[in-house]
Short mmCIF file of C-alpha atoms and ligand atoms in Angstrom, two decimals:
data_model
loop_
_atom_site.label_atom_id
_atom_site.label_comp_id
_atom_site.label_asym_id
_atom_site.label_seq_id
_atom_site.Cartn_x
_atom_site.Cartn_y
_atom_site.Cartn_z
CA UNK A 202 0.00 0.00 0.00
CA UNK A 203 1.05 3.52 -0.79
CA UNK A 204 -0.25 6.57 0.73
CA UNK A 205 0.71 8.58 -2.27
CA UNK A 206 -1.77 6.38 -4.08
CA UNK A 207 -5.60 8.03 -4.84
CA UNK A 208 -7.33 6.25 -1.75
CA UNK A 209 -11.22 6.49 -1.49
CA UNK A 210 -11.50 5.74 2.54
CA UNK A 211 -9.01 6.24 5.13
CA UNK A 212 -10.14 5.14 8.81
CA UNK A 213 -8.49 5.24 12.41
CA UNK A 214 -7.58 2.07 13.89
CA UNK A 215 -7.79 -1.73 13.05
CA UNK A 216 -11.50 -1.92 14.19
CA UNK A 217 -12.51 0.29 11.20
CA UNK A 218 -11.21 -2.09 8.31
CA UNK A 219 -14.94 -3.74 7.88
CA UNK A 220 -16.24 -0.39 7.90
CA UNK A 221 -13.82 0.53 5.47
CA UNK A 222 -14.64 -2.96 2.96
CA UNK A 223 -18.73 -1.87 3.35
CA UNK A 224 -17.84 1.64 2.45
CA UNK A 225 -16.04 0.26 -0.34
CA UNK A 226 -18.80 -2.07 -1.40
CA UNK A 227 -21.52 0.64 -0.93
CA UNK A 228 -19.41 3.49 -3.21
CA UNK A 229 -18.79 0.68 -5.50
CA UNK A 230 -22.64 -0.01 -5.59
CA UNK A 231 -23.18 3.66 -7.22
CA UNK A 232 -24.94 4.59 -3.59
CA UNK A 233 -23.71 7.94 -2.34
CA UNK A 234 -20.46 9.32 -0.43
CA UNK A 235 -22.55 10.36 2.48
CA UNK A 236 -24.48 6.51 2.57
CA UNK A 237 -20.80 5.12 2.44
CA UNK A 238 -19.09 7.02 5.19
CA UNK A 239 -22.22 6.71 7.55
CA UNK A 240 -22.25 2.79 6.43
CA UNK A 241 -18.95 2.40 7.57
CA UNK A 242 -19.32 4.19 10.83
CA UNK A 243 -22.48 2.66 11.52
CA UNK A 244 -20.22 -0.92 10.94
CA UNK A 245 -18.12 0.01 14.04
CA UNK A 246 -21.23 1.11 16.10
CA UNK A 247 -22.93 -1.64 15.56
CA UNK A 248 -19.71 -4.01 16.38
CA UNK A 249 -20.38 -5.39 19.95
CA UNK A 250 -16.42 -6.76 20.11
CA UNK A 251 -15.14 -3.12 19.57
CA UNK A 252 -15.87 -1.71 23.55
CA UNK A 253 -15.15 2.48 22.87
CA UNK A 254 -17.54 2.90 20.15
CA UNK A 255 -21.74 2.25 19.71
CA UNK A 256 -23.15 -0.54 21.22
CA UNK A 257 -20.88 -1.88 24.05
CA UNK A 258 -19.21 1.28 24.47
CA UNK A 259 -17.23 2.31 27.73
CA UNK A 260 -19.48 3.40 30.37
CA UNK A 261 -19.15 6.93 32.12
CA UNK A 262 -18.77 7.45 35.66
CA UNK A 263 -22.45 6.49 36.18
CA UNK A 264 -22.11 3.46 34.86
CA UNK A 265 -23.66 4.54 31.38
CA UNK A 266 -22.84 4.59 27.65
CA UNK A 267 -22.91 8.26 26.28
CA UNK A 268 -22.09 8.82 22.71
CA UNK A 269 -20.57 12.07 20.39
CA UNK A 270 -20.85 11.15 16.96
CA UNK A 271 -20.29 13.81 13.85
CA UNK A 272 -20.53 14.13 10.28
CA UNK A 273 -19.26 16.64 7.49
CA UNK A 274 -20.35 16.89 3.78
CA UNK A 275 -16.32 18.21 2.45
CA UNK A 276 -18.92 19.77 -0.88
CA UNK A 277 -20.82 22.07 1.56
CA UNK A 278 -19.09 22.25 4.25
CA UNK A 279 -22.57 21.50 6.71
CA UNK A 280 -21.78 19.32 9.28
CA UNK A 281 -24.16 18.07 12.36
CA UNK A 282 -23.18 16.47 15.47
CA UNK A 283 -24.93 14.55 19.19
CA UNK A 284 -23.32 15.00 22.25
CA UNK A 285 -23.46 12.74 25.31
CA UNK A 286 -26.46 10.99 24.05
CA UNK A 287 -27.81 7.46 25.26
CA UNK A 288 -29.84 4.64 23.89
CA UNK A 289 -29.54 5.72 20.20
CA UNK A 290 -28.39 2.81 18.33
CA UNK A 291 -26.21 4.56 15.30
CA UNK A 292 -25.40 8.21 16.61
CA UNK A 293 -24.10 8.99 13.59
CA UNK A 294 -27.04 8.57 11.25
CA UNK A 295 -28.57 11.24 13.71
CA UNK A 296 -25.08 13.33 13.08
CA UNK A 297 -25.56 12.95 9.47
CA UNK A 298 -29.10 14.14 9.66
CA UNK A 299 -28.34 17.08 11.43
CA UNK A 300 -25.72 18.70 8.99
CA UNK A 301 -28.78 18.83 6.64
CA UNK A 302 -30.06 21.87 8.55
CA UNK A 303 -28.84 25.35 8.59
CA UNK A 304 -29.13 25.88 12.45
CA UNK A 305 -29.38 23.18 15.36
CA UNK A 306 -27.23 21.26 13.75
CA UNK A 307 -25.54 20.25 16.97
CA UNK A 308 -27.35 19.10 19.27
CA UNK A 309 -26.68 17.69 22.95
CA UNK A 310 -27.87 15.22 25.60
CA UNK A 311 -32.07 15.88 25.93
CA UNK A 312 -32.30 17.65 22.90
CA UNK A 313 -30.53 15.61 21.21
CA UNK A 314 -32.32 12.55 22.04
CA UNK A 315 -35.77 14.58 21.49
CA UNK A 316 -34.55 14.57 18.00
CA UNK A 317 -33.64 11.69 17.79
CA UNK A 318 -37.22 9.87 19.08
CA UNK A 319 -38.87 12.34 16.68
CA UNK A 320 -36.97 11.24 13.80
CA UNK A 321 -38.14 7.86 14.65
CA UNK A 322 -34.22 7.03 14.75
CA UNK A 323 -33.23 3.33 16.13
CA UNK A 324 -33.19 3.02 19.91
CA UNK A 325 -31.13 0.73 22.16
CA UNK A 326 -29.87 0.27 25.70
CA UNK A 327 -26.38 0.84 24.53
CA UNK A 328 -24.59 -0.85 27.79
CA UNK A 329 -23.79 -4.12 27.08
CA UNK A 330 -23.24 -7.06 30.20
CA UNK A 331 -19.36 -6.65 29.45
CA UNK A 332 -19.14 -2.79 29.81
CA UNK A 333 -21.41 -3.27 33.44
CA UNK A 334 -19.14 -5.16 34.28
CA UNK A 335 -15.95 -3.24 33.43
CA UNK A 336 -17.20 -0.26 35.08
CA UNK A 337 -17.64 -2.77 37.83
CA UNK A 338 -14.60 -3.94 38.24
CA UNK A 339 -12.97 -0.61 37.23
CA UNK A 340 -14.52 1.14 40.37
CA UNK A 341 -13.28 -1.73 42.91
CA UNK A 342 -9.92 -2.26 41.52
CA UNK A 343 -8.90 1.34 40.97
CA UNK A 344 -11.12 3.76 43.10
CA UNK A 345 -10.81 6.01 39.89
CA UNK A 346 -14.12 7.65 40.40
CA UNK A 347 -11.86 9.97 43.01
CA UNK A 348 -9.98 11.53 40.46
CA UNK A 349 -10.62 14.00 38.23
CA UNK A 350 -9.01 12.82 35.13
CA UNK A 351 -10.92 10.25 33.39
CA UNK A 352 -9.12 6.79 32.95
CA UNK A 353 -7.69 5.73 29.55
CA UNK A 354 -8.85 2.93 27.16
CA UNK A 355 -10.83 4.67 24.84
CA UNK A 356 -10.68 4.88 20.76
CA UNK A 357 -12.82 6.55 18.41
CA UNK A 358 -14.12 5.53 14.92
CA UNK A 359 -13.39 8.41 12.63
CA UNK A 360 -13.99 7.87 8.72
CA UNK A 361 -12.82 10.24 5.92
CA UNK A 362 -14.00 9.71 2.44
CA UNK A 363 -13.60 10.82 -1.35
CA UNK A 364 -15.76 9.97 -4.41
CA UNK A 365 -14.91 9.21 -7.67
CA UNK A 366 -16.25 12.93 -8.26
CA UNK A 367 -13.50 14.38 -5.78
CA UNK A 368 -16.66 15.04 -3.03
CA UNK A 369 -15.29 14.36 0.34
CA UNK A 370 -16.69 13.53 3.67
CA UNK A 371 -16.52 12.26 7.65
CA UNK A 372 -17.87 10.90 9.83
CA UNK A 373 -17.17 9.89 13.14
CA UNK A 374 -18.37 8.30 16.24
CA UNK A 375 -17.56 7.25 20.16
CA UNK A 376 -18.39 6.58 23.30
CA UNK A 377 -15.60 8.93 24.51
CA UNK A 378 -12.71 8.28 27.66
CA UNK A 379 -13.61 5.63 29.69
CA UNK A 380 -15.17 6.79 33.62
CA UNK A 381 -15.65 10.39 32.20
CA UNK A 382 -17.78 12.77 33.90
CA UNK A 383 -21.47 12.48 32.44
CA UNK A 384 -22.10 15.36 30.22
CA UNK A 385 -18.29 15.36 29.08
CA UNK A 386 -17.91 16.22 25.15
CA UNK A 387 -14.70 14.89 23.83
CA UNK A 388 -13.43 16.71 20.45
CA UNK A 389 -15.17 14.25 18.27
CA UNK A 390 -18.32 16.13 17.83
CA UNK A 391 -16.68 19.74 17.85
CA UNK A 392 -15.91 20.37 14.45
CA UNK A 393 -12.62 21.35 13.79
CA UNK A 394 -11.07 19.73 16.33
CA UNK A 395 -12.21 16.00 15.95
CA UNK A 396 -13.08 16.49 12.10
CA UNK A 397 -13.27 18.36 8.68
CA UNK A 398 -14.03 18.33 5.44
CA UNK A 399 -13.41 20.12 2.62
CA UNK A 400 -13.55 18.79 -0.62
CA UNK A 401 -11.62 21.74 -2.37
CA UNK A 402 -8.26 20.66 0.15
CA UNK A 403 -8.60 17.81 1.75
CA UNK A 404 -10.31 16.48 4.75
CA UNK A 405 -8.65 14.75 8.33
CA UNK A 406 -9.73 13.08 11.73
CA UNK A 407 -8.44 12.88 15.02
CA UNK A 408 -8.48 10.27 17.99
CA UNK A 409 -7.11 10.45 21.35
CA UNK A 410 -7.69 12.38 24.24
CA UNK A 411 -10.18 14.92 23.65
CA UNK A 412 -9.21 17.60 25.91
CA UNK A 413 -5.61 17.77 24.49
CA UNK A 414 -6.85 17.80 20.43
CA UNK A 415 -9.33 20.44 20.84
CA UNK A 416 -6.30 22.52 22.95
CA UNK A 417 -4.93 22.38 19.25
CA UNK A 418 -8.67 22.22 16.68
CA UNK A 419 -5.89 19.72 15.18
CA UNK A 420 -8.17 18.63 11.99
CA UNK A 421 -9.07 22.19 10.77
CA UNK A 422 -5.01 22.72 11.50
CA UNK A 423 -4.35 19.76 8.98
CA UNK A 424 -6.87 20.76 6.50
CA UNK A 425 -5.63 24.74 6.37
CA UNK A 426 -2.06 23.43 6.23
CA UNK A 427 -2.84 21.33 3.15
CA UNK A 428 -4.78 24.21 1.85
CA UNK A 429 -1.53 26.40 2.24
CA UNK A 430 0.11 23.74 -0.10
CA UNK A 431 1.92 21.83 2.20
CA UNK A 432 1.63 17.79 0.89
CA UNK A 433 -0.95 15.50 3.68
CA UNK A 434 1.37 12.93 5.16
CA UNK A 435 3.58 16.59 6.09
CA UNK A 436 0.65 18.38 7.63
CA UNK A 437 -0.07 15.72 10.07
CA UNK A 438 3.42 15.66 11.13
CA UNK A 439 3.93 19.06 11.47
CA UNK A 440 0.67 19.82 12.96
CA UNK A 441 0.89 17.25 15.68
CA UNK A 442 4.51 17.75 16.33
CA UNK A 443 4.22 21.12 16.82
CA UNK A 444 1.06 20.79 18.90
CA UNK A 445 2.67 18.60 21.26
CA UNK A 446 5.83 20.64 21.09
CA UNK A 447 3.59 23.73 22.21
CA UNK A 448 1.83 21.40 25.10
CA UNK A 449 5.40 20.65 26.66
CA UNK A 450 6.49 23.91 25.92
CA UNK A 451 3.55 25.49 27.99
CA UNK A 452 4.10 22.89 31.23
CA UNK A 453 0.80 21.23 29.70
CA UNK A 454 0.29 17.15 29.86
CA UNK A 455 0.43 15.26 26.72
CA UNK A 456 -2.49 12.70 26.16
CA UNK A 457 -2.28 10.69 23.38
CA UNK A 458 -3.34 12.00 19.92
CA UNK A 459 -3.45 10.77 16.31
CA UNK A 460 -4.64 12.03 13.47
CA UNK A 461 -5.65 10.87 10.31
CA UNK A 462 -6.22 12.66 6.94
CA UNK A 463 -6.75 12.82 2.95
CA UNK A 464 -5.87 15.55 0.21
CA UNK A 465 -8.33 16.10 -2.56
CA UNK A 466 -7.00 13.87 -5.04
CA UNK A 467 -6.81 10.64 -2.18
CA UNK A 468 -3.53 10.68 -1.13
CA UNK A 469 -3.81 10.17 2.59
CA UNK A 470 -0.82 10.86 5.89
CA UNK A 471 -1.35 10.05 9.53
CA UNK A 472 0.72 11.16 12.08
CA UNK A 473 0.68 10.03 16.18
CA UNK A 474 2.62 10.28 19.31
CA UNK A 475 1.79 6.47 20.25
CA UNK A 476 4.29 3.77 19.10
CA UNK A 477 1.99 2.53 17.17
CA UNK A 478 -1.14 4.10 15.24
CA UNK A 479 -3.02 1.44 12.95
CA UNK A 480 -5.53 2.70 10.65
CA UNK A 481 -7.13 1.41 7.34
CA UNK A 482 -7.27 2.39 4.09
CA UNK A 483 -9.70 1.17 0.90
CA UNK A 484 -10.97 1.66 -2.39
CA UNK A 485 -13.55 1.42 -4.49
CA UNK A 486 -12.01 -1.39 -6.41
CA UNK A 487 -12.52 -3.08 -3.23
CA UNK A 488 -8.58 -3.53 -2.03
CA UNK A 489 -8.58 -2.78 1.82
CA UNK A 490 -5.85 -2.48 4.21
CA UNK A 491 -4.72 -2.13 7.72
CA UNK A 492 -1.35 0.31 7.93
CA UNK A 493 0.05 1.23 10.81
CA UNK A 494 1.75 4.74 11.54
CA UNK A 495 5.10 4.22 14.10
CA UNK A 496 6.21 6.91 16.08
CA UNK A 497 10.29 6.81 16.88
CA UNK A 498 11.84 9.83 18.60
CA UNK A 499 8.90 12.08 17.17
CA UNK A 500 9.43 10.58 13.39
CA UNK A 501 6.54 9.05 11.66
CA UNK A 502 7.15 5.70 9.31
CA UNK A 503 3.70 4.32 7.68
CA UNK A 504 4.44 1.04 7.20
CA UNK A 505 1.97 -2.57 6.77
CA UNK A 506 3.32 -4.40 10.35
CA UNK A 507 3.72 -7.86 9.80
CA UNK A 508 1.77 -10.51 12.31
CA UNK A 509 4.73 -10.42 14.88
CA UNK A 510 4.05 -6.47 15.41
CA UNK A 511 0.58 -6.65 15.17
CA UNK A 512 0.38 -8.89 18.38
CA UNK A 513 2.71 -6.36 20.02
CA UNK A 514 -0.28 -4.41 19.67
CA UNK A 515 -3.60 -5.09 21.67
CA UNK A 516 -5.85 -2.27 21.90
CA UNK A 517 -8.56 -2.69 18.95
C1 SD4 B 824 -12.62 11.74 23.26
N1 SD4 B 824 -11.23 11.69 21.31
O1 SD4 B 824 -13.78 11.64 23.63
C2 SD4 B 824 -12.19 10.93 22.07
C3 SD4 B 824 -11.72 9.58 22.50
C4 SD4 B 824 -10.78 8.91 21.54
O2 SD4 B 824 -9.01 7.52 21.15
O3 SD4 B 824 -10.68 9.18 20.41
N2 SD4 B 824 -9.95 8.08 21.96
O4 SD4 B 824 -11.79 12.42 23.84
#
């Protein structure tokens, strides 16, 4: 796989890569950008086995699931979002419903889920037996519901797509940091931070700790770099590096943060200050992979790891 290649999906972590093959299938089809990027979102939510997104998802501090999902059309440039909303079965179909609308296009807890019910949109107790039960044991083996900082263990489903038109688009979805305090809104929903689109440059994603990417509105920084000319796989780099740089600089803490993105003609770049950043790429000629972006000493390799360092890493 080459990221200088013209890609048609690009999608953070391993979990996406089905999302990535149905949004492949569906473009293929002749259905729509927007059906394809929601289709592979919706994939991930609906995915049981993958515990920080949708159904299953980590629980808050109460002991329940409460989702941010967002989507952007890159052609004009509406976008719609939910915030800490429960019991809605695909989030991001609400998301993507939203950024039809001029105004209210983001909408949070209540109002969101009045929406939501009027819209007739799927319902479902989102908290699985398995995430009970790891808030369960969370609470008695750590006490972390003392601290203020929410515990880590959390990933987020963030797909970026491109037509054979040059139309982009995002989506993404999750159930944000594990034990967080109900009501929190990571930088998923908050557009600029946790996603943009726009098909005339480019479009990118981020995952990680919210608090730390919105400090930065690191996908809007990608985007406006690319749209200053400088080449994707570059604008990640220099964006995150130089966000982190600033963090340290400043005395600040550095969570973890990746970021994902794609220029207008498909080439794609990811950039990360884990070890080890997998993500998925596809196209409409149905060839899917999972890449990997490594972090040594601040410099980014993308690279396909081989089984050995894919059971190095555990986390999707
Ligand atoms: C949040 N950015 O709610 C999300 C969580 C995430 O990898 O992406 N984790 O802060």
């Amino acid at each position: 796989m080459k990221t200088t290649d013209q890609w048609n999906f690009i999608a953070t972590w391993k979990m996406s890569l089905e999302g990535v093959r149905r949004a492949s299938r569906v473009l293929g089809e002749g259905q729509s950008l927007e059906r394809a990027v929601v289709e592979a979102v919706k994939t991930v939510e609906d995915e049981v086995a993958y515990c920080s997104v949708g159904y299953g998802g980590l629980p808050n501090r109460n002991g329940e699931v409460e989702l941010d999902a967002a989507y952007m059309d890159g052609d004009t440039l509406k976008a719609g979002g939910v915030m800490a909303v429960r019991d809605i079965k695909n989030p991001v179909e609400v998301a993507c419903r939203l950024s039809k609308y001029e105004r209210n296009c983001f909408l949070a807890g209540e109002g969101a889920m009045t929406f939501a019910r009027r819209h007739r949109f799927a319902l479902r107790n989102m908290l699985t037996p398995e995430a009970a039960e790891r808030f369960k044991t969370a609470k008695i083996e750590k006490d972390l519901l003392e601290r203020q900082e929410a515990y880590d263990g959390h990933d987020t489903v963030c797909v970026i797509g491109r037509d054979a038109g040059g139309s982009m688009a995002c989506g993404v979805s999750t159930s944000g940091l594990f034990l967080k305090h109900p009501g929190r809104v990571g930088d998923s929903p908050i557009i600029g931070s946790g996603f943009y689109a726009d098909s005339g440059v480019g479009a990118a994603a981020a995952t990680g700790v919210g608090e730390d990417i919105m400090r930065g509105c690191l996908s809007y920084a990608v985007v406006g770099r690319m749209a200053c000319g400088c080449p994707v796989q570059e604008a990640c780099e220099n964006v995150l590096a130089d966000h982190t740089a600033k963090l340290r600089r400043i005395g600040r803490s550095c969570g973890s943060m990746s970021v994902i993105a794609m220029d207008r003609e498909g080439r794609v770049g990811a950039a990360t200050n884990l070890e080890l950043f997998p993500f998925a790429v596809g196209n409409m000629a149905g060839e899917c992979h999972t890449v990997a972006a490594k972090q040594t000493d601040g410099r980014i390799e993308i690279f396909e790891p081989d089984e050995e360092e894919w059971k190095k890493y555990e986390v999707d």
